[in-house]
mmCIF file of C-alpha atoms in Angstrom:
data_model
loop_
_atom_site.group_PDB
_atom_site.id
_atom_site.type_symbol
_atom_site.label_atom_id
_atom_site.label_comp_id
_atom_site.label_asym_id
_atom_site.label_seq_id
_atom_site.Cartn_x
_atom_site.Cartn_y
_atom_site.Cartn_z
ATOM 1 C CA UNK A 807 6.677 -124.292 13.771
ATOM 2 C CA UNK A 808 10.274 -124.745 15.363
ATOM 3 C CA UNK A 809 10.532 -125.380 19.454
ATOM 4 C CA UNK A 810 12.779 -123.662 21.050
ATOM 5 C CA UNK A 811 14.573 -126.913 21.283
ATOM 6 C CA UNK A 812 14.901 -126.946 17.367
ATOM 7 C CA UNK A 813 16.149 -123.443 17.157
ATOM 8 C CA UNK A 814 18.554 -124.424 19.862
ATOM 9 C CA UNK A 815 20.054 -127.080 17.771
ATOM 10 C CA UNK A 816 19.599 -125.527 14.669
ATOM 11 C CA UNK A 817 22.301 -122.694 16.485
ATOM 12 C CA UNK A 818 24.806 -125.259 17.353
ATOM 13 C CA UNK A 819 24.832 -126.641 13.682
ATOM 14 C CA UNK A 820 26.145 -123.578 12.541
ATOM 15 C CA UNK A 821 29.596 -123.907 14.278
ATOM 16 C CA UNK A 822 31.814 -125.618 12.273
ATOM 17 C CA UNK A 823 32.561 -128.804 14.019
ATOM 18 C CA UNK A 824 29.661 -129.129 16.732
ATOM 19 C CA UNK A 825 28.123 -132.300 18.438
ATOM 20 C CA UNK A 826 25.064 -132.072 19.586
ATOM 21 C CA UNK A 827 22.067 -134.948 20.258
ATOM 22 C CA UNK A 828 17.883 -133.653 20.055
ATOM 23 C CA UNK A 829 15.008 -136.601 20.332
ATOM 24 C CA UNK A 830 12.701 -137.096 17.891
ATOM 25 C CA UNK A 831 9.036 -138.326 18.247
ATOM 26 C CA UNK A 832 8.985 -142.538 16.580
ATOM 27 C CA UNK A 833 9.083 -142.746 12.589
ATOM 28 C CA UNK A 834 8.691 -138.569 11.879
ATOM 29 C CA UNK A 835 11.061 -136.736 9.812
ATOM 30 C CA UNK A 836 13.618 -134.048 12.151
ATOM 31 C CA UNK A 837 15.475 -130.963 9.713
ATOM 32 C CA UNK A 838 17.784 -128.327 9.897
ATOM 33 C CA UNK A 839 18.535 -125.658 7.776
ATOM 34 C CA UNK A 840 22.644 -124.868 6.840
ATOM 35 C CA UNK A 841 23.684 -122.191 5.185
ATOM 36 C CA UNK A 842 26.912 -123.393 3.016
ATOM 37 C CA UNK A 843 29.524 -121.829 0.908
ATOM 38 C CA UNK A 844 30.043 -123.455 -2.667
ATOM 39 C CA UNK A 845 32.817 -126.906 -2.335
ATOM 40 C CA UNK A 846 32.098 -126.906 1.145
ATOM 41 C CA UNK A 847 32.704 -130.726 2.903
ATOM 42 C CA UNK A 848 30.309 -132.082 5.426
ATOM 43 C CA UNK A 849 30.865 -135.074 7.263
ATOM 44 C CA UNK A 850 28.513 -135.961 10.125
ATOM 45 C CA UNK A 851 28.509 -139.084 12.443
ATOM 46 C CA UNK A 852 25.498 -139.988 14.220
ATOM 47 C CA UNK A 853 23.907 -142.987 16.688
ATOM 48 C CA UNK A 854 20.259 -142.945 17.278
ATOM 49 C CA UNK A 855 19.053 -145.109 20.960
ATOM 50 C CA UNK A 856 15.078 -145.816 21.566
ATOM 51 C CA UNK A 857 13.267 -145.635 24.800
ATOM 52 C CA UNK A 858 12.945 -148.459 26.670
ATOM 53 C CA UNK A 859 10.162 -148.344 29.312
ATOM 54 C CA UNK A 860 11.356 -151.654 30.858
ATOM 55 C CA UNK A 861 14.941 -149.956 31.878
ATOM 56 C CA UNK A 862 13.535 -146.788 31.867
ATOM 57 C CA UNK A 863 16.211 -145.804 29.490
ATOM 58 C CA UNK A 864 17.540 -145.343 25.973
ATOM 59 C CA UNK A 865 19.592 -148.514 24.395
ATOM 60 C CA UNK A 866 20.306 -149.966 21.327
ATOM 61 C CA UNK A 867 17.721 -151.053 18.896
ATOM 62 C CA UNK A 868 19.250 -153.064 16.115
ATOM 63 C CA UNK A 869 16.116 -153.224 13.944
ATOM 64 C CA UNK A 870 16.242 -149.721 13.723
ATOM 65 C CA UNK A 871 17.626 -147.354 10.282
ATOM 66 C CA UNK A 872 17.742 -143.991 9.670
ATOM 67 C CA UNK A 873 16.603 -142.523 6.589
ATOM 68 C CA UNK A 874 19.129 -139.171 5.466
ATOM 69 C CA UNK A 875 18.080 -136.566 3.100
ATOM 70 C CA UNK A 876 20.263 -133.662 1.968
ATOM 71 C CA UNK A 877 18.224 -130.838 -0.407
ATOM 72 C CA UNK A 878 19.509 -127.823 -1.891
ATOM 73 C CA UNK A 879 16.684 -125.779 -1.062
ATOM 74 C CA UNK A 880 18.502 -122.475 -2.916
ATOM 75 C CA UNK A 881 17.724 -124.923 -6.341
ATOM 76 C CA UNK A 882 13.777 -126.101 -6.029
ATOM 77 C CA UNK A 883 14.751 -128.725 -3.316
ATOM 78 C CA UNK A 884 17.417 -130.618 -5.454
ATOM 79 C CA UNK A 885 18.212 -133.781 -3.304
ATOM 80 C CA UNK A 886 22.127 -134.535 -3.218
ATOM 81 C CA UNK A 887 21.503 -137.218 -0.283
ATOM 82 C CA UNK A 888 19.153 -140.154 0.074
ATOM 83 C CA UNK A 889 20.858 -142.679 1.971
ATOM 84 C CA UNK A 890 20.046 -145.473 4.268
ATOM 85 C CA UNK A 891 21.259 -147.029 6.943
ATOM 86 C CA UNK A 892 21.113 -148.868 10.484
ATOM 87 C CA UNK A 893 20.755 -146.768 13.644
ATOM 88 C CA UNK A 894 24.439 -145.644 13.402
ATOM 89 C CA UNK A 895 26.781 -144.310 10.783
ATOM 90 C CA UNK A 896 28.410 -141.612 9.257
ATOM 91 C CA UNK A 897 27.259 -139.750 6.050
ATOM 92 C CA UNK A 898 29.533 -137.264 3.671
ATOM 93 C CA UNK A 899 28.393 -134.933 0.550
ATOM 94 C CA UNK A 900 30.069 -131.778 -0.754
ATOM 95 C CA UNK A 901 28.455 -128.490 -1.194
ATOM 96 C CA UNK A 902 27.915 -128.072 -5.212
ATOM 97 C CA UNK A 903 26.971 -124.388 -4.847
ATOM 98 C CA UNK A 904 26.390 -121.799 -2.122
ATOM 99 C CA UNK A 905 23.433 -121.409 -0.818
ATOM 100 C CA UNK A 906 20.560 -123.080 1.942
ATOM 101 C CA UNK A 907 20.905 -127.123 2.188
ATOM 102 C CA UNK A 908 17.893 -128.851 4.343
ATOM 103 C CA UNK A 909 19.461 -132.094 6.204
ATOM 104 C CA UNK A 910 16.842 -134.602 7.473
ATOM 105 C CA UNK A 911 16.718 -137.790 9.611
ATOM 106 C CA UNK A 912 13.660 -140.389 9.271
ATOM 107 C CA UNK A 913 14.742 -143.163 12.360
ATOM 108 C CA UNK A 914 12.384 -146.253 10.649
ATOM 109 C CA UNK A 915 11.233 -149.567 11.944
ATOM 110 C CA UNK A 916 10.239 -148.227 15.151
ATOM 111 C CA UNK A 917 7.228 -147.532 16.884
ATOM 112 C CA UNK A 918 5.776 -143.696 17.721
ATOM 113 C CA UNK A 919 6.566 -143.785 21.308
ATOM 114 C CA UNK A 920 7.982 -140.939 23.635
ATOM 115 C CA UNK A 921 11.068 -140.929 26.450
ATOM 116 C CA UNK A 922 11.498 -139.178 29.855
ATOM 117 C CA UNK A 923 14.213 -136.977 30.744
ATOM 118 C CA UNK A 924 15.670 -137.252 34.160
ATOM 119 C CA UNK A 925 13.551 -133.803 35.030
ATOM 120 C CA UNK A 926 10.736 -136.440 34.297
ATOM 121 C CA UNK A 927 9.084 -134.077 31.142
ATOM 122 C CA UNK A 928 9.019 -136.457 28.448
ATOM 123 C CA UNK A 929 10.547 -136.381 25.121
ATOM 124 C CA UNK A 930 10.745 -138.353 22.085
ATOM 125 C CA UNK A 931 11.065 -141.874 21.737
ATOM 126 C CA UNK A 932 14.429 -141.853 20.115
ATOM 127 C CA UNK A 933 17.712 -140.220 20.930
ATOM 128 C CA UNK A 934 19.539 -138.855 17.796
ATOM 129 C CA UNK A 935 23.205 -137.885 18.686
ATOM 130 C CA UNK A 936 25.022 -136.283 15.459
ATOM 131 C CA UNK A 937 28.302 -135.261 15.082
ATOM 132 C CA UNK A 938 29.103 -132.770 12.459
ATOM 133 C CA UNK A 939 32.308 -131.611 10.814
ATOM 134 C CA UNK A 940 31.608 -128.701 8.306
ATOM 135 C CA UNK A 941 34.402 -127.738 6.348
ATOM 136 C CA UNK A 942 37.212 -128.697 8.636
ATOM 137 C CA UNK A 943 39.502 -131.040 6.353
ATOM 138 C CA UNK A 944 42.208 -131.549 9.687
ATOM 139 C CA UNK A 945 38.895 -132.777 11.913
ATOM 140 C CA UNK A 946 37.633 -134.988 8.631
ATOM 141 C CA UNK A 947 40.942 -136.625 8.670
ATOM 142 C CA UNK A 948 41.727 -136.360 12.255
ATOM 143 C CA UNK A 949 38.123 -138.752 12.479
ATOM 144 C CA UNK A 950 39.677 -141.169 9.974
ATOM 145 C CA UNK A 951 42.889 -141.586 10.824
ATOM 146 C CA UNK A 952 42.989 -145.261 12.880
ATOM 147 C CA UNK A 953 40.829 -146.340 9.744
ATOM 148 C CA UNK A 954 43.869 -144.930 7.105
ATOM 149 C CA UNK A 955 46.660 -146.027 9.715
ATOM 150 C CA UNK A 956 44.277 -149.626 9.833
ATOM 151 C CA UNK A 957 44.812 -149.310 5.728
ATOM 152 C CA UNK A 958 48.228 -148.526 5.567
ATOM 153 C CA UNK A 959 49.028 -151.898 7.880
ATOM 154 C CA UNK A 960 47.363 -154.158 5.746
ATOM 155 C CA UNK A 961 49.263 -152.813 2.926
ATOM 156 C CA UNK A 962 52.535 -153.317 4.907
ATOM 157 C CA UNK A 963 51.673 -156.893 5.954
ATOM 158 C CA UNK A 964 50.317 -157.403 2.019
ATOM 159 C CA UNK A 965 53.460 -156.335 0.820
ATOM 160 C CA UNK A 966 55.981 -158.838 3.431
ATOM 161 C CA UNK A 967 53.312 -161.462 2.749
ATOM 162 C CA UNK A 968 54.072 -160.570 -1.142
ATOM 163 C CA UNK A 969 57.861 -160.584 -0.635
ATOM 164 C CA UNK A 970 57.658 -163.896 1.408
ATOM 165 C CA UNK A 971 55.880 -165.667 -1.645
ATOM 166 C CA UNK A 972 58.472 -163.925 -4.111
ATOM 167 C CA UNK A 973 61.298 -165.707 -2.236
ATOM 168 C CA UNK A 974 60.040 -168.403 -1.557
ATOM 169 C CA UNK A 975 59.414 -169.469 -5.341
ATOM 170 C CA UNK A 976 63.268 -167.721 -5.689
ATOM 171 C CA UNK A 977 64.017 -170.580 -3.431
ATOM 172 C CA UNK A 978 61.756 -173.087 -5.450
ATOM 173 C CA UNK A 979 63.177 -172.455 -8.684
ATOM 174 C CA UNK A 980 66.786 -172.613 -7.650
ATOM 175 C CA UNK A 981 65.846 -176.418 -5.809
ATOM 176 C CA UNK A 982 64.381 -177.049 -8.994
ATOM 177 C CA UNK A 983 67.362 -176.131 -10.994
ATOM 178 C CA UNK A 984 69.550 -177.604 -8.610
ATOM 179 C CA UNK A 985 67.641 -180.951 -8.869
ATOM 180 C CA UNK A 986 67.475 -180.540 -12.808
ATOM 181 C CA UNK A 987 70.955 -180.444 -13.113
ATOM 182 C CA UNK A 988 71.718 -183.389 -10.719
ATOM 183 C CA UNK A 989 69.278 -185.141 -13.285
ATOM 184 C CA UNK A 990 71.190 -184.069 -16.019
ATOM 185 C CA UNK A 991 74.523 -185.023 -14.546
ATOM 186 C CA UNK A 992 73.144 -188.730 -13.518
ATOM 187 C CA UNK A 993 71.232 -189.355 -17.017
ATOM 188 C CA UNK A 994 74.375 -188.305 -18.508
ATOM 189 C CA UNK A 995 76.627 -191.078 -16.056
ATOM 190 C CA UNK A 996 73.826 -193.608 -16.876
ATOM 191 C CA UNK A 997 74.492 -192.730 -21.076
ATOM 192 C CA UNK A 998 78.762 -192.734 -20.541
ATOM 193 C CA UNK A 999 78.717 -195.955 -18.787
ATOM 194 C CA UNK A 1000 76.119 -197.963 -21.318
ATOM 195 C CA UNK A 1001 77.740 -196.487 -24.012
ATOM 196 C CA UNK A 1002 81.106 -198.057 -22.373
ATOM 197 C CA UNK A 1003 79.181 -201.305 -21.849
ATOM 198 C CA UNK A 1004 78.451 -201.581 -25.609
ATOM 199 C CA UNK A 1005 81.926 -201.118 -26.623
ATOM 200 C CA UNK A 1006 83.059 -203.563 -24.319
ATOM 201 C CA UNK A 1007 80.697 -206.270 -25.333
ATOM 202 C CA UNK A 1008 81.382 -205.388 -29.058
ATOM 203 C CA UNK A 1009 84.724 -206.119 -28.269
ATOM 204 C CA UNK A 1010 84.280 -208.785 -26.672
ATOM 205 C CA UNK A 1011 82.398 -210.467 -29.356
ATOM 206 C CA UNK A 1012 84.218 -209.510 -32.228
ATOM 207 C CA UNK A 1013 87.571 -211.242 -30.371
ATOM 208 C CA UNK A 1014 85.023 -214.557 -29.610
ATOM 209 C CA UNK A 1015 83.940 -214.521 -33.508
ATOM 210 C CA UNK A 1016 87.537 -214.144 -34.590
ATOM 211 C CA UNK A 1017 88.541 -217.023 -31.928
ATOM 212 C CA UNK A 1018 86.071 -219.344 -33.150
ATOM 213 C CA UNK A 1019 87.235 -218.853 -37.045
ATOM 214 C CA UNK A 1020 90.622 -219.587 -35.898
ATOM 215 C CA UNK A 1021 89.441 -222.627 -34.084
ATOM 216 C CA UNK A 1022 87.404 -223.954 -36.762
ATOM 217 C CA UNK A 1023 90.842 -223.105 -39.436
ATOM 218 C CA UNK A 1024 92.100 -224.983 -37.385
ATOM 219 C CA UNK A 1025 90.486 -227.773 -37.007
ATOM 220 C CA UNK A 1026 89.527 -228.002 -40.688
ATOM 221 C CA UNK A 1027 85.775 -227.088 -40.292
ATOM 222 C CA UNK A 1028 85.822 -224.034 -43.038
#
């Protein structure tokens, strides 16, 4: 049986883009119904808070996850969503076919406790806020836009990081060339000048071999 709470936010799910928060009693499963044409986009974003009776308030519980269920209820209660997560997030799926789609949220590892309002009526022990965008592509990528302009910057600074490396090993290889053909010109000093230093010292010796026969002819010894 639906509260007039539930109907309430059941109405405000039907407008396109709509944000909206409801409470929900501990661990127990909260759905709404949505009517959707065929290849229609849903995006929602939601943050769930638990009661605190020490602050008398609803914080952040990071133990907490949230349990999301999408079924095609037009198609024996085909599920197209099963995912989960911690207590916030975002979720996406497309619309396969027209027809009814039941979307459900299971908060888990937390205990079945209830909240106050400020009229002092109490309520349930978490605070679900959801965000959905129903077939609005602009608002889809209007919500990710800092991530794909976060994207696009580490591709710039990728890329100049990339063309730093490329020149410097432009640089590198033209050092090493450079120092390659300073080898090349030294080795080849090193070969002109031994090569001069062994004709030289041939010389030399054949003109002391062919002064010592002419001594010795001389002096009668051959």
């Amino acid at each position: 049986m639906w509260s007039p709470f539930s109907l309430l936010s059941l109405a405000a799910l039907l407008i396109p883009s709509q944000a909206l928060y409801f409470y929900i009693d501990g661990p127990t499963q909260k759905c709404f119904f949505e009517e959707l044409p065929k290849d229609t986009l849903v995006v929602g974003t939601f943050s769930a808070t638990q009661w605190n009776d020490q602050s008398r308030s609803y914080g952040t519980n990071p133990d907490m996850g949230i349990f999301i269920t999408v079924d095609e209820v037009f198609d024996n209660d085909h599920r197209v969503v099963s995912q989960r997560g911690s207590h916030t997030g975002k979720f996406t799926f497309s619309a396969a076919d027209s027809g009814l789609h039941r979307l459900c949220f299971t908060p888990t590892n937390v205990p079945a406790t209830t909240g106050l309002l400020f009229s002092g009526s109490s309520a349930g022990g978490i605070k679900f806020d959801l965000d959905l965008a129903i077939g609005e592509t602009s608002a889809i990528e209007s919500s990710d836009k800092d991530k794909l302009g976060e994207v696009v910057q580490k591709v710039r600074d990728l890329n100049a990081r990339l063309l730093d490396i490329r020149r410097e090993q432009i640089f590198q290889r033209e050092r090493e060339a450079e120092f390659r053909d300073q080898s090349e010109a030294v080795n080849g000093r090193v070969v002109r000048w031994t090569l001069i230093q062994l004709a030289v010292l041939g010389v030399t010796c054949a003109w002391q071999l062919s002064y010592l026969r002419a001594f010795f002819i001389k002096q009668k010894v051959v």
